[in-house]
Amino acid sequence: RAADAARALAAQVPEFELVDGDAVVVRDGSGAFAVEFQDAVESPTSSDRRGVELVGFVVGGDNPARARNTAIRNGGASASNGERCSGDAFAGCRANTSARSGESLGLTFVKTGTPWVAKTAVVVRVVVRDGDVDAVAANVTSSLGPTAKRGFKARGVVEYAAEDRKDRAAFGRDSSTIVGYENASAKTTPSIGIEIVQRDASSTARSAFSVKALHVALPEGCGVVYL
C-alpha cells in the first residue's frame, strides 16, 4: 500500500519523483519537501488509523489548470465540485491521486511566484484533518516556536483567480486553520504551511492515511512535530 500511494503521487505530478532506491519516499520539484509513506500495522489493537489524518497537499506551480489536467490524464480523478479550472479560475483545480474511495490524497493546485522555485511543482501546504482543530493547531504552533502563528499566509502563493469566490478554502471546507513559521529570510526562503481541517463528526468516512510526524526546517535546526 505504501509503495502504491507513493507511485500514484509521483505519477500524477510529473515534477515529483520517487527517491532513488526507495519506493516509498516522494520528493517535490524543489527538492525541499519530501513525504515518506509507511504501511499500516494491521492488528486488532493497531492505532495507525486513529488520530490526525493526512488529507492531501496544496501544490504550487506556474499553471494550476495545466497541472490539474495532467494529474487527471495520469490516473487521478477530478475533485472539483463544479467550479471552473482555467487561466482565470483556480477553485476547480483539484484532483485526487486515485479514484478508489478512501485511498486517495487530495491535490489542490495554486499559482506560485517568488520566493518559490519556478517552473516546477512545489508543495506549499500539507493538509491534515482532525476532530479538534484547536488542539492540533496549538501543538503545531508550540512545536514550531514563538514566531509560528495561526492564520499563516505563505508569501508568493496565489490561491484565487479573478473568477473565484475568495471565501472558499483550498479544499472547499470552511472550518480549517493554517499554521506556519516565517523566518527572517522570508523574502527569499519559501515557508510551507500546515492546514488543519475539521473532521465532520457526523461522517464515518476516514482517510486511509494518518500522520505520524512532520520534520520542519527551522533557523535553529530541524524541528519535529509529532501529531
Short mmCIF file of C-alpha atoms in Angstrom, two decimals:
data_model
loop_
_atom_site.label_atom_id
_atom_site.label_comp_id
_atom_site.label_asym_id
_atom_site.label_seq_id
_atom_site.Cartn_x
_atom_site.Cartn_y
_atom_site.Cartn_z
CA ARG A 1 0.00 0.00 0.00
CA ALA A 2 2.75 2.50 0.90
CA ALA A 3 4.56 1.94 -2.40
CA ASP A 4 1.29 2.23 -4.35
CA ALA A 5 0.49 5.56 -2.68
CA ALA A 6 3.96 6.91 -3.41
CA ARG A 7 3.84 5.82 -7.05
CA ALA A 8 0.39 7.36 -7.53
CA LEU A 9 1.51 10.72 -6.15
CA ALA A 10 4.66 10.77 -8.29
CA ALA A 11 2.68 9.76 -11.39
CA GLN A 12 0.03 12.46 -11.08
CA VAL A 13 2.56 15.26 -10.55
CA PRO A 14 5.38 14.51 -13.02
CA GLU A 15 7.72 17.04 -11.38
CA PHE A 16 7.58 14.93 -8.23
CA GLU A 17 9.90 11.95 -8.12
CA LEU A 18 10.44 8.77 -6.19
CA VAL A 19 13.70 8.98 -4.32
CA ASP A 20 16.27 6.66 -5.88
CA GLY A 21 16.43 3.31 -4.16
CA ASP A 22 13.34 3.97 -2.05
CA ALA A 23 9.86 3.20 -3.38
CA VAL A 24 8.00 4.98 -0.59
CA VAL A 25 9.60 8.46 -0.47
CA VAL A 26 8.42 11.16 -2.88
CA ARG A 27 10.21 14.49 -3.30
CA ASP A 28 8.66 17.61 -4.84
CA GLY A 29 10.16 19.57 -7.73
CA SER A 30 12.10 21.94 -5.47
CA GLY A 31 13.76 19.11 -3.60
CA ALA A 32 12.92 20.86 -0.32
CA PHE A 33 9.86 18.78 0.54
CA ALA A 34 9.55 15.01 0.84
CA VAL A 35 6.85 12.67 2.10
CA GLU A 36 7.51 9.14 3.32
CA PHE A 37 4.74 6.54 3.18
CA GLN A 38 4.70 3.59 5.56
CA ASP A 39 2.46 0.53 5.57
CA ALA A 40 -0.01 0.44 8.43
CA VAL A 41 0.37 -2.28 11.05
CA GLU A 42 -2.81 -4.32 10.72
CA SER A 43 -3.80 -5.72 14.10
CA PRO A 44 -6.87 -5.59 16.37
CA THR A 45 -5.15 -3.03 18.60
CA SER A 46 -3.47 -1.01 15.86
CA SER A 47 -3.74 2.76 16.26
CA ASP A 48 -2.27 3.57 12.84
CA ARG A 49 -5.59 4.81 11.51
CA ARG A 50 -6.51 6.89 14.52
CA GLY A 51 -5.60 10.46 15.27
CA VAL A 52 -4.60 13.08 12.72
CA GLU A 53 -5.37 12.12 9.13
CA LEU A 54 -3.40 13.16 6.07
CA VAL A 55 -5.85 14.72 3.59
CA GLY A 56 -3.51 15.89 0.85
CA PHE A 57 -1.27 18.65 -0.43
CA VAL A 58 -1.59 22.13 -1.91
CA VAL A 59 0.78 22.18 -4.88
CA GLY A 60 2.13 25.38 -6.41
CA GLY A 61 3.32 25.97 -9.93
CA ASP A 62 3.17 28.25 -12.97
CA ASN A 63 -0.14 26.94 -14.36
CA PRO A 64 -2.68 25.36 -11.95
CA ALA A 65 -5.10 24.35 -14.73
CA ARG A 66 -2.43 22.54 -16.70
CA ALA A 67 -1.16 20.79 -13.57
CA ARG A 68 -4.66 19.59 -12.67
CA ASN A 69 -5.33 18.34 -16.20
CA THR A 70 -2.01 16.49 -16.19
CA ALA A 71 -2.88 14.81 -12.89
CA ILE A 72 -6.18 13.56 -14.32
CA ARG A 73 -4.55 12.31 -17.52
CA ASN A 74 -2.03 10.39 -15.42
CA GLY A 75 -4.66 8.46 -13.49
CA GLY A 76 -6.08 10.94 -10.99
CA ALA A 77 -9.73 11.84 -10.58
CA SER A 78 -11.29 15.29 -10.68
CA ALA A 79 -12.19 16.65 -7.24
CA SER A 80 -13.96 19.75 -8.49
CA ASN A 81 -17.44 20.48 -7.17
CA GLY A 82 -18.42 22.15 -10.42
CA GLU A 83 -16.04 25.10 -10.14
CA ARG A 84 -14.04 26.08 -13.19
CA CYS A 85 -10.33 25.41 -13.56
CA SER A 86 -8.78 27.67 -16.17
CA GLY A 87 -6.44 30.60 -16.52
CA ASP A 88 -8.84 32.91 -14.67
CA ALA A 89 -10.35 30.40 -12.24
CA PHE A 90 -8.42 28.21 -9.78
CA ALA A 91 -11.23 26.99 -7.49
CA GLY A 92 -11.81 23.86 -9.57
CA CYS A 93 -8.13 22.97 -9.88
CA ARG A 94 -8.36 19.98 -7.60
CA ALA A 95 -7.78 16.28 -8.15
CA ASN A 96 -7.43 13.05 -6.19
CA THR A 97 -4.44 10.75 -6.58
CA SER A 98 -6.73 7.76 -7.01
CA ALA A 99 -10.34 7.20 -7.95
CA ARG A 100 -10.58 4.44 -5.32
CA SER A 101 -12.73 5.63 -2.44
CA GLY A 102 -10.89 6.09 0.84
CA GLU A 103 -7.39 5.60 -0.58
CA SER A 104 -6.81 8.88 -2.36
CA LEU A 105 -4.98 12.05 -1.39
CA GLY A 106 -6.27 15.43 -2.43
CA LEU A 107 -4.22 17.70 -4.66
CA THR A 108 -5.14 21.39 -4.85
CA PHE A 109 -3.20 23.33 -7.48
CA VAL A 110 -2.37 27.01 -6.97
CA LYS A 111 -0.09 29.57 -8.60
CA THR A 112 3.28 30.39 -7.06
CA GLY A 113 5.88 33.07 -7.63
CA THR A 114 8.94 34.36 -5.76
CA PRO A 115 10.38 33.00 -3.45
CA TRP A 116 9.18 29.56 -4.62
CA VAL A 117 11.22 27.61 -7.16
CA ALA A 118 9.93 28.49 -10.64
CA LYS A 119 8.82 26.18 -13.47
CA THR A 120 8.25 23.13 -11.30
CA ALA A 121 5.69 21.72 -8.86
CA VAL A 122 6.27 22.54 -5.20
CA VAL A 123 4.33 21.63 -2.06
CA VAL A 124 3.22 24.87 -0.38
CA ARG A 125 0.96 23.33 2.24
CA VAL A 126 0.32 19.98 3.92
CA VAL A 127 -3.37 19.40 4.72
CA VAL A 128 -4.37 17.25 7.69
CA ARG A 129 -7.70 16.56 9.38
CA ASP A 130 -8.73 16.01 12.99
CA GLY A 131 -11.74 16.25 15.27
CA ASP A 132 -10.09 19.00 17.34
CA VAL A 133 -8.60 21.69 15.11
CA ASP A 134 -7.64 23.94 18.02
CA ALA A 135 -5.69 21.22 19.84
CA VAL A 136 -3.71 20.20 16.76
CA ALA A 137 -3.05 23.83 15.82
CA ALA A 138 -1.80 24.56 19.34
CA ASN A 139 0.50 21.54 19.20
CA VAL A 140 1.93 22.55 15.84
CA THR A 141 2.33 26.20 16.85
CA SER A 142 4.13 25.41 20.10
CA SER A 143 6.43 22.95 18.31
CA LEU A 144 7.42 25.48 15.65
CA GLY A 145 8.38 28.16 18.15
CA PRO A 146 7.37 31.68 19.19
CA THR A 147 7.18 33.15 15.68
CA ALA A 148 4.74 30.50 14.42
CA LYS A 149 1.16 31.64 14.05
CA ARG A 150 -2.33 30.60 13.05
CA GLY A 151 -3.84 32.31 10.03
CA PHE A 152 -0.49 31.92 8.26
CA LYS A 153 -0.36 33.06 4.63
CA ALA A 154 2.69 31.96 2.67
CA ARG A 155 4.42 34.60 0.62
CA GLY A 156 4.23 34.12 -3.15
CA VAL A 157 1.15 31.85 -3.18
CA VAL A 158 -1.91 32.88 -5.22
CA GLU A 159 -4.88 30.65 -4.40
CA TYR A 160 -7.68 32.57 -6.10
CA ALA A 161 -8.01 33.91 -9.62
CA ALA A 162 -10.40 36.55 -10.93
CA GLU A 163 -13.48 34.33 -11.07
CA ASP A 164 -13.02 32.52 -7.76
CA ARG A 165 -15.02 33.07 -4.61
CA LYS A 166 -12.44 34.47 -2.20
CA ASP A 167 -14.15 32.98 0.84
CA ARG A 168 -13.65 29.38 -0.27
CA ALA A 169 -10.94 27.30 1.42
CA ALA A 170 -8.46 25.40 -0.73
CA PHE A 171 -10.22 22.09 -0.13
CA GLY A 172 -13.73 23.53 -0.18
CA ARG A 173 -14.05 23.48 3.61
CA ASP A 174 -14.72 26.48 5.81
CA SER A 175 -13.66 25.08 9.20
CA SER A 176 -9.89 24.96 8.86
CA THR A 177 -6.89 26.89 10.06
CA ILE A 178 -3.37 27.27 8.66
CA VAL A 179 -0.27 27.30 10.85
CA GLY A 180 3.12 28.37 9.57
CA TYR A 181 6.52 29.68 10.51
CA GLU A 182 8.03 32.55 8.57
CA ASN A 183 11.71 33.11 9.22
CA ALA A 184 13.75 36.27 8.87
CA SER A 185 14.67 35.43 5.28
CA ALA A 186 11.02 35.01 4.20
CA LYS A 187 11.53 37.20 1.12
CA THR A 188 13.99 34.69 -0.28
CA THR A 189 13.04 31.47 1.52
CA PRO A 190 9.61 29.89 0.99
CA SER A 191 7.65 28.70 4.02
CA ILE A 192 5.40 25.63 3.92
CA GLY A 193 2.14 25.87 5.85
CA ILE A 194 0.19 23.18 7.70
CA GLU A 195 -3.57 23.33 7.22
CA ILE A 196 -5.75 21.60 9.81
CA VAL A 197 -9.26 20.76 8.61
CA GLN A 198 -12.16 19.98 10.96
CA ARG A 199 -13.34 16.37 10.77
CA ASP A 200 -17.08 16.07 10.29
CA ALA A 201 -18.33 14.39 13.46
CA SER A 202 -21.39 13.03 11.65
CA SER A 203 -19.34 11.32 8.96
CA THR A 204 -17.85 7.85 9.28
CA ALA A 205 -15.51 8.43 6.35
CA ARG A 206 -11.82 8.36 7.24
CA SER A 207 -8.69 8.90 5.22
CA ALA A 208 -6.58 5.82 4.55
CA PHE A 209 -3.55 7.86 5.65
CA SER A 210 -2.56 9.11 9.09
CA VAL A 211 0.29 11.44 10.02
CA LYS A 212 2.97 10.39 12.49
CA ALA A 213 5.27 13.40 12.44
CA LEU A 214 6.34 16.44 10.45
CA HIS A 215 10.02 17.35 10.12
CA VAL A 216 10.34 21.09 9.60
CA ALA A 217 13.46 23.11 8.76
CA LEU A 218 13.88 25.96 11.26
CA PRO A 219 16.66 28.55 11.68
CA GLU A 220 17.72 26.69 14.84
CA GLY A 221 17.81 23.36 13.01
CA CYS A 222 15.28 20.68 12.19
CA GLY A 223 12.14 20.67 14.28
CA VAL A 224 9.92 17.59 14.69
CA VAL A 225 6.17 17.98 15.17
CA TYR A 226 4.56 14.79 16.49
CA LEU A 227 0.84 14.53 15.74
#
